[in-house]
Tab-separated table of C-alpha atoms in Angstrom:
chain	number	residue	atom	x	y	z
A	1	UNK	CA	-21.475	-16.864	-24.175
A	2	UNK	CA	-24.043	-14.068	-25.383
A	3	UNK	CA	-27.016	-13.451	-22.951
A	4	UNK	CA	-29.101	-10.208	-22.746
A	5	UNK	CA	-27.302	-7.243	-22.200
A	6	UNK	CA	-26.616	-6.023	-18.823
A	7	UNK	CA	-27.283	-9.694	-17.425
A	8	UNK	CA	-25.416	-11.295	-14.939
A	9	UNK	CA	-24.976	-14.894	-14.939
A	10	UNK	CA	-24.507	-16.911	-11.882
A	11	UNK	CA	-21.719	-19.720	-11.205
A	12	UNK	CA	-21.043	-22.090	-8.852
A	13	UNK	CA	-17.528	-22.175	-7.664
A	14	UNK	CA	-15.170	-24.362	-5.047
A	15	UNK	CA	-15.109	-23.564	-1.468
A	16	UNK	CA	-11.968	-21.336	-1.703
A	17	UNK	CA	-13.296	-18.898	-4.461
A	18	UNK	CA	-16.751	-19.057	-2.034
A	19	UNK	CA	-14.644	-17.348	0.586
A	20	UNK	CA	-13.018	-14.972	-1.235
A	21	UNK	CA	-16.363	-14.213	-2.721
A	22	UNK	CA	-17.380	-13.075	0.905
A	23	UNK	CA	-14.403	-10.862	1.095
A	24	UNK	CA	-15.298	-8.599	-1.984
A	25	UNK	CA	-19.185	-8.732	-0.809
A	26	UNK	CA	-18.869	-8.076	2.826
A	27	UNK	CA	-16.947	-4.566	0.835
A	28	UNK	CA	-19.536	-4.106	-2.000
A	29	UNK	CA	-21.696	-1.891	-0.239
A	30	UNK	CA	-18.425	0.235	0.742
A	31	UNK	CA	-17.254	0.294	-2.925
A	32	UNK	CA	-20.815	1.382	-4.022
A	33	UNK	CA	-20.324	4.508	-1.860
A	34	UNK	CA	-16.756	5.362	-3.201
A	35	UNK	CA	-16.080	4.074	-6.304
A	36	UNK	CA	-16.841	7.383	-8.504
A	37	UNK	CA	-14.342	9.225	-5.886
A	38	UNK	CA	-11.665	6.270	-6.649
A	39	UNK	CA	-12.142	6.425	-10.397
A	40	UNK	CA	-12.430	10.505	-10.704
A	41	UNK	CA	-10.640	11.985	-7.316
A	42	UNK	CA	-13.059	14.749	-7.483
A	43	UNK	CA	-12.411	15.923	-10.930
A	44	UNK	CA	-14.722	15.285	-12.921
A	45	UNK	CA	-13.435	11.934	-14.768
A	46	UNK	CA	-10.412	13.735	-15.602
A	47	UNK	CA	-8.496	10.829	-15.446
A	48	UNK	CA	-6.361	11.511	-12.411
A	49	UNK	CA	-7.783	9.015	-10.251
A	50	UNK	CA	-7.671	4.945	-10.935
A	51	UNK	CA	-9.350	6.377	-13.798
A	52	UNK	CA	-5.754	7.147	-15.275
A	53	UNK	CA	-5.139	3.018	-15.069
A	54	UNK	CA	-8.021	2.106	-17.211
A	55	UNK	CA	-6.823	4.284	-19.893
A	56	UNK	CA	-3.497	3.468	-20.266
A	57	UNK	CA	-4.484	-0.241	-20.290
A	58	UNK	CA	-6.869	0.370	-22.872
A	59	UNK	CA	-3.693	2.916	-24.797
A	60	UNK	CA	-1.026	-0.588	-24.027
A	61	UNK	CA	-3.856	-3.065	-25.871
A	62	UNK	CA	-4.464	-0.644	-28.508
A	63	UNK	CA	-8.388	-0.936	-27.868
A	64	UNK	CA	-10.202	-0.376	-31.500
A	65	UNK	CA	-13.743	0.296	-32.522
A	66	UNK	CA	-15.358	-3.463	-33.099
A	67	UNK	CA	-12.969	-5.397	-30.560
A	68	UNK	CA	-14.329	-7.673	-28.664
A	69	UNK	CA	-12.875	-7.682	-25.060
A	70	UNK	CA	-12.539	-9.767	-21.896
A	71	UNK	CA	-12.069	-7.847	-18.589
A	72	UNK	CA	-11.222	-10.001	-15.510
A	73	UNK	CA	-11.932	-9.336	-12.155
A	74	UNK	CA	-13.719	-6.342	-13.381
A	75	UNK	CA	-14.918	-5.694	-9.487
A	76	UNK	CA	-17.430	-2.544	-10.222
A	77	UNK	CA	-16.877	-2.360	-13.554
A	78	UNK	CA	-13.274	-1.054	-14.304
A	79	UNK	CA	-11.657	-0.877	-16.927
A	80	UNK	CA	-14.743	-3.041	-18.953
A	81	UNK	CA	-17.028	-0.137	-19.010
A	82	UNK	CA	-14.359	2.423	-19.616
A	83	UNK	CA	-13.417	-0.482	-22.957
A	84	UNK	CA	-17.518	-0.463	-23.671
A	85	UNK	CA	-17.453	3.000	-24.518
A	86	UNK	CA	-14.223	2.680	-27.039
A	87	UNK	CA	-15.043	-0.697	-28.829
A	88	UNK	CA	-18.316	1.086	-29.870
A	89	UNK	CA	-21.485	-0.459	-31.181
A	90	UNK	CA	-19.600	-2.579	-33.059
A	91	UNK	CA	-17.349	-4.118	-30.261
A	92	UNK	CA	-18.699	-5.741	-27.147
A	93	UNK	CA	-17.395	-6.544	-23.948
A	94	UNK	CA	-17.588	-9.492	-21.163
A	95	UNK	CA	-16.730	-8.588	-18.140
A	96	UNK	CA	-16.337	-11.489	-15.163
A	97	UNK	CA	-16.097	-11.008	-11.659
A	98	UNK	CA	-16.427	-13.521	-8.630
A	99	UNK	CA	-18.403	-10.947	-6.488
A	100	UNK	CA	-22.496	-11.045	-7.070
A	101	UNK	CA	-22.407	-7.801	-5.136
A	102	UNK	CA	-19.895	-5.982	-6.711
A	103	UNK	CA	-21.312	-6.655	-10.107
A	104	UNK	CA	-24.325	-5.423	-9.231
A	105	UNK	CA	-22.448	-2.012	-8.842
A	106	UNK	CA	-20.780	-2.552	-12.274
A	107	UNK	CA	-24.295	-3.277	-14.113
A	108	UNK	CA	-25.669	-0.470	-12.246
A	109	UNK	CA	-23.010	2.118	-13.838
A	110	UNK	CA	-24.016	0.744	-17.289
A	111	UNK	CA	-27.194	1.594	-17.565
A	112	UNK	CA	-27.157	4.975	-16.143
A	113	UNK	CA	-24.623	5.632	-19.297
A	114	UNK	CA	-27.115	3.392	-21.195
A	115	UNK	CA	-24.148	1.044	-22.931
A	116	UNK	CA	-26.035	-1.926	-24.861
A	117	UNK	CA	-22.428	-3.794	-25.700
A	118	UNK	CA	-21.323	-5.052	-22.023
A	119	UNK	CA	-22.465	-8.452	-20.315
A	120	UNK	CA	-21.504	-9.379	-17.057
A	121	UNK	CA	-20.945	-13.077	-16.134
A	122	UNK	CA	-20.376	-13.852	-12.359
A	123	UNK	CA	-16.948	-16.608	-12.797
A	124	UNK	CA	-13.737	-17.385	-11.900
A	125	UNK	CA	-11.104	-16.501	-13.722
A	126	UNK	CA	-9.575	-19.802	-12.765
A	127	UNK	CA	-12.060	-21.640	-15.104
A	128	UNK	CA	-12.346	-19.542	-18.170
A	129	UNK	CA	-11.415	-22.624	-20.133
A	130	UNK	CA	-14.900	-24.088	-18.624
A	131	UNK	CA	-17.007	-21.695	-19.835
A	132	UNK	CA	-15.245	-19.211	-22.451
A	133	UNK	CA	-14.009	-20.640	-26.265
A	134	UNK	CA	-10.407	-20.343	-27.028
A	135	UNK	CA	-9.460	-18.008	-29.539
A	136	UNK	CA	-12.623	-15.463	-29.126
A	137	UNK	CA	-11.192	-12.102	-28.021
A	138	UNK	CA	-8.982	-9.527	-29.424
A	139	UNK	CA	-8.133	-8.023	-26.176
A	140	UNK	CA	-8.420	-8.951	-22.801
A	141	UNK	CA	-7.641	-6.476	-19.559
A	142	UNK	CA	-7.052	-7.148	-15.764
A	143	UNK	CA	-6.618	-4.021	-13.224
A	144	UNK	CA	-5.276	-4.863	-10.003
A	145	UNK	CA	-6.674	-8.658	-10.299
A	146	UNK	CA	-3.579	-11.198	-10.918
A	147	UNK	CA	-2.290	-10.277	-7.889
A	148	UNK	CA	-5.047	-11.994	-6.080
A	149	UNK	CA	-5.292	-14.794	-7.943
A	150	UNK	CA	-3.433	-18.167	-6.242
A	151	UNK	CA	-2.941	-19.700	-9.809
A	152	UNK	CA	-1.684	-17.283	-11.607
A	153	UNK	CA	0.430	-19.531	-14.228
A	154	UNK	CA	-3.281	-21.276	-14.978
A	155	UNK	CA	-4.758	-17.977	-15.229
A	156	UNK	CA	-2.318	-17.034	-17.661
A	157	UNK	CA	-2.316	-19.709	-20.019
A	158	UNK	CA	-6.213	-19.493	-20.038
A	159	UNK	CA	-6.256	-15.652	-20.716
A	160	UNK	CA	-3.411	-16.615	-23.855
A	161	UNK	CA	-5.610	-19.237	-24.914
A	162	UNK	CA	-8.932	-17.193	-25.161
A	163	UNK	CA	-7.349	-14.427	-27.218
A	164	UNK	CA	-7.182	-14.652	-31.029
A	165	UNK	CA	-4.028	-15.161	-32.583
A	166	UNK	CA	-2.578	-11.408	-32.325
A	167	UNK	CA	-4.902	-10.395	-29.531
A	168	UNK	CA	-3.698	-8.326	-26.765
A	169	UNK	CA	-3.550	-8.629	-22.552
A	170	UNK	CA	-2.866	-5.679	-20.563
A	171	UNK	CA	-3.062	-5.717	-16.851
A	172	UNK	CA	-2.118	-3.863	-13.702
A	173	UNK	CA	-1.082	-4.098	-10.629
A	174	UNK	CA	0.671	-2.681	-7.539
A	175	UNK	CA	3.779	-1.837	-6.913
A	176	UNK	CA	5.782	-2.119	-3.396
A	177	UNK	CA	4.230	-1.289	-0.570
A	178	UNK	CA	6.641	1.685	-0.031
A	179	UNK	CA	5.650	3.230	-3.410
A	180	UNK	CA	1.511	2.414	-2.773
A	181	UNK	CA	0.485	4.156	0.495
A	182	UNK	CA	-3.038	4.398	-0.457
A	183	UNK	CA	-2.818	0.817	0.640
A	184	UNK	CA	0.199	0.468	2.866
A	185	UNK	CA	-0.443	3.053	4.845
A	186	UNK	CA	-3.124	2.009	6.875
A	187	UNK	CA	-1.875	-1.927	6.398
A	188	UNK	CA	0.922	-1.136	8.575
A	189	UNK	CA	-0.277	1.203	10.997
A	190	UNK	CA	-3.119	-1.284	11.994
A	191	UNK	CA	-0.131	-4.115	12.205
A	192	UNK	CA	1.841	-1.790	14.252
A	193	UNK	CA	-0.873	-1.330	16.521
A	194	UNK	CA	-1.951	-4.819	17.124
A	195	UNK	CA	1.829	-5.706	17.262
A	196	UNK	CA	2.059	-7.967	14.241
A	197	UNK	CA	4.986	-7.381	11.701
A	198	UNK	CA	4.216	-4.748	8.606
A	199	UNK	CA	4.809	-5.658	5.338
A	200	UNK	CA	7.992	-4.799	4.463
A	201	UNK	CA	9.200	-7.259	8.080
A	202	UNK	CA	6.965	-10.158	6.649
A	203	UNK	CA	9.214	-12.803	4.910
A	204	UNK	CA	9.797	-13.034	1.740
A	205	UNK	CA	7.706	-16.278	1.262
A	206	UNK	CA	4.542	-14.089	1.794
A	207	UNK	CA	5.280	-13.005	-2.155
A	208	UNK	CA	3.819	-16.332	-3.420
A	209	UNK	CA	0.330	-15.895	-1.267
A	210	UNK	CA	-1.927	-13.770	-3.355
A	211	UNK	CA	-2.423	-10.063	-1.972
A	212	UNK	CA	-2.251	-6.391	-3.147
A	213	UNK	CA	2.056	-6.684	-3.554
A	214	UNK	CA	2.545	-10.177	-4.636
A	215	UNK	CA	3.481	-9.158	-8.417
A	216	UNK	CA	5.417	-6.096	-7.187
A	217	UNK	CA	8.679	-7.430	-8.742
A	218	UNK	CA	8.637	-6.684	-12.446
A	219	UNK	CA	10.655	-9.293	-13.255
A	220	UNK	CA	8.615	-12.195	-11.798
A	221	UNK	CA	5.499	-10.177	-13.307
A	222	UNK	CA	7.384	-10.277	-16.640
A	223	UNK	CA	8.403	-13.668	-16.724
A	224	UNK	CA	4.641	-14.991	-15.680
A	225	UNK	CA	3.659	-13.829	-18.831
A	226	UNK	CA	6.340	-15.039	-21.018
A	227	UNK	CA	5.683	-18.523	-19.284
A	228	UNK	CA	2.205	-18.446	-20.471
A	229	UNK	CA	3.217	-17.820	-24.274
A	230	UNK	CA	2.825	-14.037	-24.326
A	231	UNK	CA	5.463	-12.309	-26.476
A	232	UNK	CA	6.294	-8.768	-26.745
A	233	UNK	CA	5.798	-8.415	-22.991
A	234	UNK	CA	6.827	-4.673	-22.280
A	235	UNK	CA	6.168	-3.365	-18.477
A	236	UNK	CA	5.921	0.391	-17.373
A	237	UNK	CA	5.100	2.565	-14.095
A	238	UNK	CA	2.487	4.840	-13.549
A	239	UNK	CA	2.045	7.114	-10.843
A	240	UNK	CA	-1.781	7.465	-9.868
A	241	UNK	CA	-2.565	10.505	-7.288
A	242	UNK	CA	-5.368	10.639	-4.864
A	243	UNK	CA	-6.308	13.481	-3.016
A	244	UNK	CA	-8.314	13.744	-0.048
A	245	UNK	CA	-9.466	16.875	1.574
A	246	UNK	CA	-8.698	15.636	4.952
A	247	UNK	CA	-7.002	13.011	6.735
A	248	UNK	CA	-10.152	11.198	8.556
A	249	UNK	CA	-11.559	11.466	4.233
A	250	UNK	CA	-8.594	8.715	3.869
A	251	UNK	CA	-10.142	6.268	6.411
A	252	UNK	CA	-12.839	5.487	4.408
A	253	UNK	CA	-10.500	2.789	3.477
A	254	UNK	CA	-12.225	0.927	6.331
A	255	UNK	CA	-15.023	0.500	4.106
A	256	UNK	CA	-13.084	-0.922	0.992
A	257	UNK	CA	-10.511	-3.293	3.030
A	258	UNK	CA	-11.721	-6.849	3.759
A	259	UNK	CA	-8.403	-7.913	5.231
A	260	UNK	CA	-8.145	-5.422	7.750
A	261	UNK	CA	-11.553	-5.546	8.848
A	262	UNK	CA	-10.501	-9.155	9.228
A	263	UNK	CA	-7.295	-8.589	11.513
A	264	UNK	CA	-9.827	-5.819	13.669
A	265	UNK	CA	-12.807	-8.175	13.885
A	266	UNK	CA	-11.705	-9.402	17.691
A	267	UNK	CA	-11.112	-6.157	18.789
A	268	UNK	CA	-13.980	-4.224	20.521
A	269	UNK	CA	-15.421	-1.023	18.750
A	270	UNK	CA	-13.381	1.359	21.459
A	271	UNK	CA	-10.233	-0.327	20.538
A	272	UNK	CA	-11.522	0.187	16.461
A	273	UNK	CA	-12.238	3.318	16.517
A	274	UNK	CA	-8.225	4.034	18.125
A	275	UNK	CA	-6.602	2.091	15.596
A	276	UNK	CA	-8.624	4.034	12.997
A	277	UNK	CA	-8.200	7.480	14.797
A	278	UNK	CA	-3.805	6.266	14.745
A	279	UNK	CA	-4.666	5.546	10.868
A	280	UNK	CA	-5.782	9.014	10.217
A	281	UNK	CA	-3.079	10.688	12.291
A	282	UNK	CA	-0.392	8.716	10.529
A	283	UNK	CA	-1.515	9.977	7.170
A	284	UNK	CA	-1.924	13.597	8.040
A	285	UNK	CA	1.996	13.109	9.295
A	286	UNK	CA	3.152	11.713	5.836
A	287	UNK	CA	1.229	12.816	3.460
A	288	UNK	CA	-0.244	16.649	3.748
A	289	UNK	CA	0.325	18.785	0.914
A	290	UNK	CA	1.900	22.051	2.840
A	291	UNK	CA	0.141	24.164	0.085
A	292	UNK	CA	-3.295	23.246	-0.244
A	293	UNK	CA	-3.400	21.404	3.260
A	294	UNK	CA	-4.740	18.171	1.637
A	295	UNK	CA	-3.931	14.823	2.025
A	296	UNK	CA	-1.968	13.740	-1.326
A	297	UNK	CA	-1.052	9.907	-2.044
A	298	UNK	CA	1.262	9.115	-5.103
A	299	UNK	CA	1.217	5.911	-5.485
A	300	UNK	CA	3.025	3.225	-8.481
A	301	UNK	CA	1.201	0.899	-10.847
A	302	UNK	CA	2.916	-1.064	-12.901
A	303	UNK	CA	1.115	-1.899	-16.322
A	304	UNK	CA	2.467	-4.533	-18.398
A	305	UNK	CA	1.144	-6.146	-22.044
A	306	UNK	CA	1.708	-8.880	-24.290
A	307	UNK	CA	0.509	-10.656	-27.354
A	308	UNK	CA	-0.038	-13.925	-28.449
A	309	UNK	CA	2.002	-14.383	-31.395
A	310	UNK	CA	0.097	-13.627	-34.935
A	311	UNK	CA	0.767	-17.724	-36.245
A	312	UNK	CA	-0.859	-19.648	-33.088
């Protein structure tokens, strides 16, 4: 699976993954802009942005010098670059994404920190029994990924399968919309404003699509991985703050959200530009911080891990 570092190989993939490959391009450019304010909040790498994810999913696979890891859906680059600099010179890391674009980003970050031990493969993580050998890694990591993936189970079984007996998977994802309004919050007010339902009126059947909430419930989270032969599967929260100097700062999600740019894309730029103005009003409402006068979003991540079992 070795090329030269800091490659990225192409793949061809079905006509579904093509269109979601669209989505995360059509954002790449937004993502380039942002994605050091996403990862630090302004503070320096400090951790206290998504930052604070990648760590504690590197902390719940217990990450050592000369692992070799597989990060999924690693979008930018998270938490695969974050792993590169742990597993050392000794360790290496492949990190697979569907997005060309967005792994452009990702490659990008790695050289300017000049890490020689991190490939990047363009693939589906529906097929990673195509193209990856079974027992290879000792860890493998997936931030806010599964969710979006419509077979999960496969997924699962795949990731279990790749690991060497005693490896380790840690993932993320979101919690319920009430508890994620980095997300949430403009999701619904655009809804509300073009009259559709928000997310907490939308049945419960819209669990099994893939989107940002679909693993929300611990329990079906839990039991996915169980199902795929994982054992020791423990699941925690973790609050993750953003901060944003103002509340028209917080509409940069327009740049980052594929879906919603979807929902606005028959409305005319007048109309846009209202629903995005309501968007920014709606979050100064909720969410200033009284003290400093900035907009402050706590929002719930639930990490989970397990292992496959030492004698497979």
């Amino acid at each position: 699976i070795k090329s030269n570092n800091n490659s990225i190989i192409p793949h061809k993939f079905n006509e579904t993954t093509q269109c979601q490959c669209w989505w995360w391009d059509s954002v790449a450019k937004g993502y380039r802009k942002w994605w050091k304010e996403i990862e630090e909040n302004g503070n320096g790498g400090l951790g206290v942005g998504a930052k604070k994810v990648s760590n504690k999913l590197l902390e719940l696979a217990e990450i050592r010098q000369g692992d070799h890891v597989l990060d999924i859906a690693t979008g930018y680059g998270e938490p695969a670059i974050t792993a590169a600099q742990c597993v050392g010179s000794d360790g290496n890391v492949l990190a697979i994404d569907i997005s060309s674009q967005m792994l452009e980003i990702a490659k990008e970050r790695s050289i300017l920190l000049g890490l020689q031990n991190i490939e990047f493969k363009e693939a589906d993580a529906e097929r990673l029994h195509d193209y990856l050998p079974q027992s290879f890694f000792d860890v493998a990591l997936c931030r806010w990924g599964l969710m979006l993936l419509p077979n999960l189970n496969n997924v699962l079984k795949n990731i279990h399968s790749s690991l060497f007996p005693g490896g380790r998977f840690a993932a993320a994802v979101w919690s319920h919309p009430s508890k994620v309004p980095l997300i949430s919050l403009a999701m619904n007010t655009v809804r509300e404003q073009l009259k559709m339902p928000t997310l907490v009126q939308l049945p419960s059947s819209i669990a099994a699509v893939p989107g940002p909430f679909r693993l929300a419930d611990v329990n079906v989270l839990v039991n996915s991985f169980i199902k795929a032969g994982f054992t020791g599967v423990h699941a925690e929260s973790l609050t993750v703050s953003f901060e944003l100097a103002s509340a028209e700062d917080y509409v940069y999600c327009k740049e980052l959200s594929a879906s919603i740019n979807a929902m606005l894309s028959n409305e005319v730029e007048e109309r846009k530009e209202e629903i995005w103005k309501a968007v920014a009003e709606e979050a100064a409402r909720k969410y200033t911080d009284n003290t400093t006068g900035c907009i402050r979003l706590d929002n719930e991540v639930i990490c989970i891990v397990g292992k496959k079992n030492e004698k497979e």
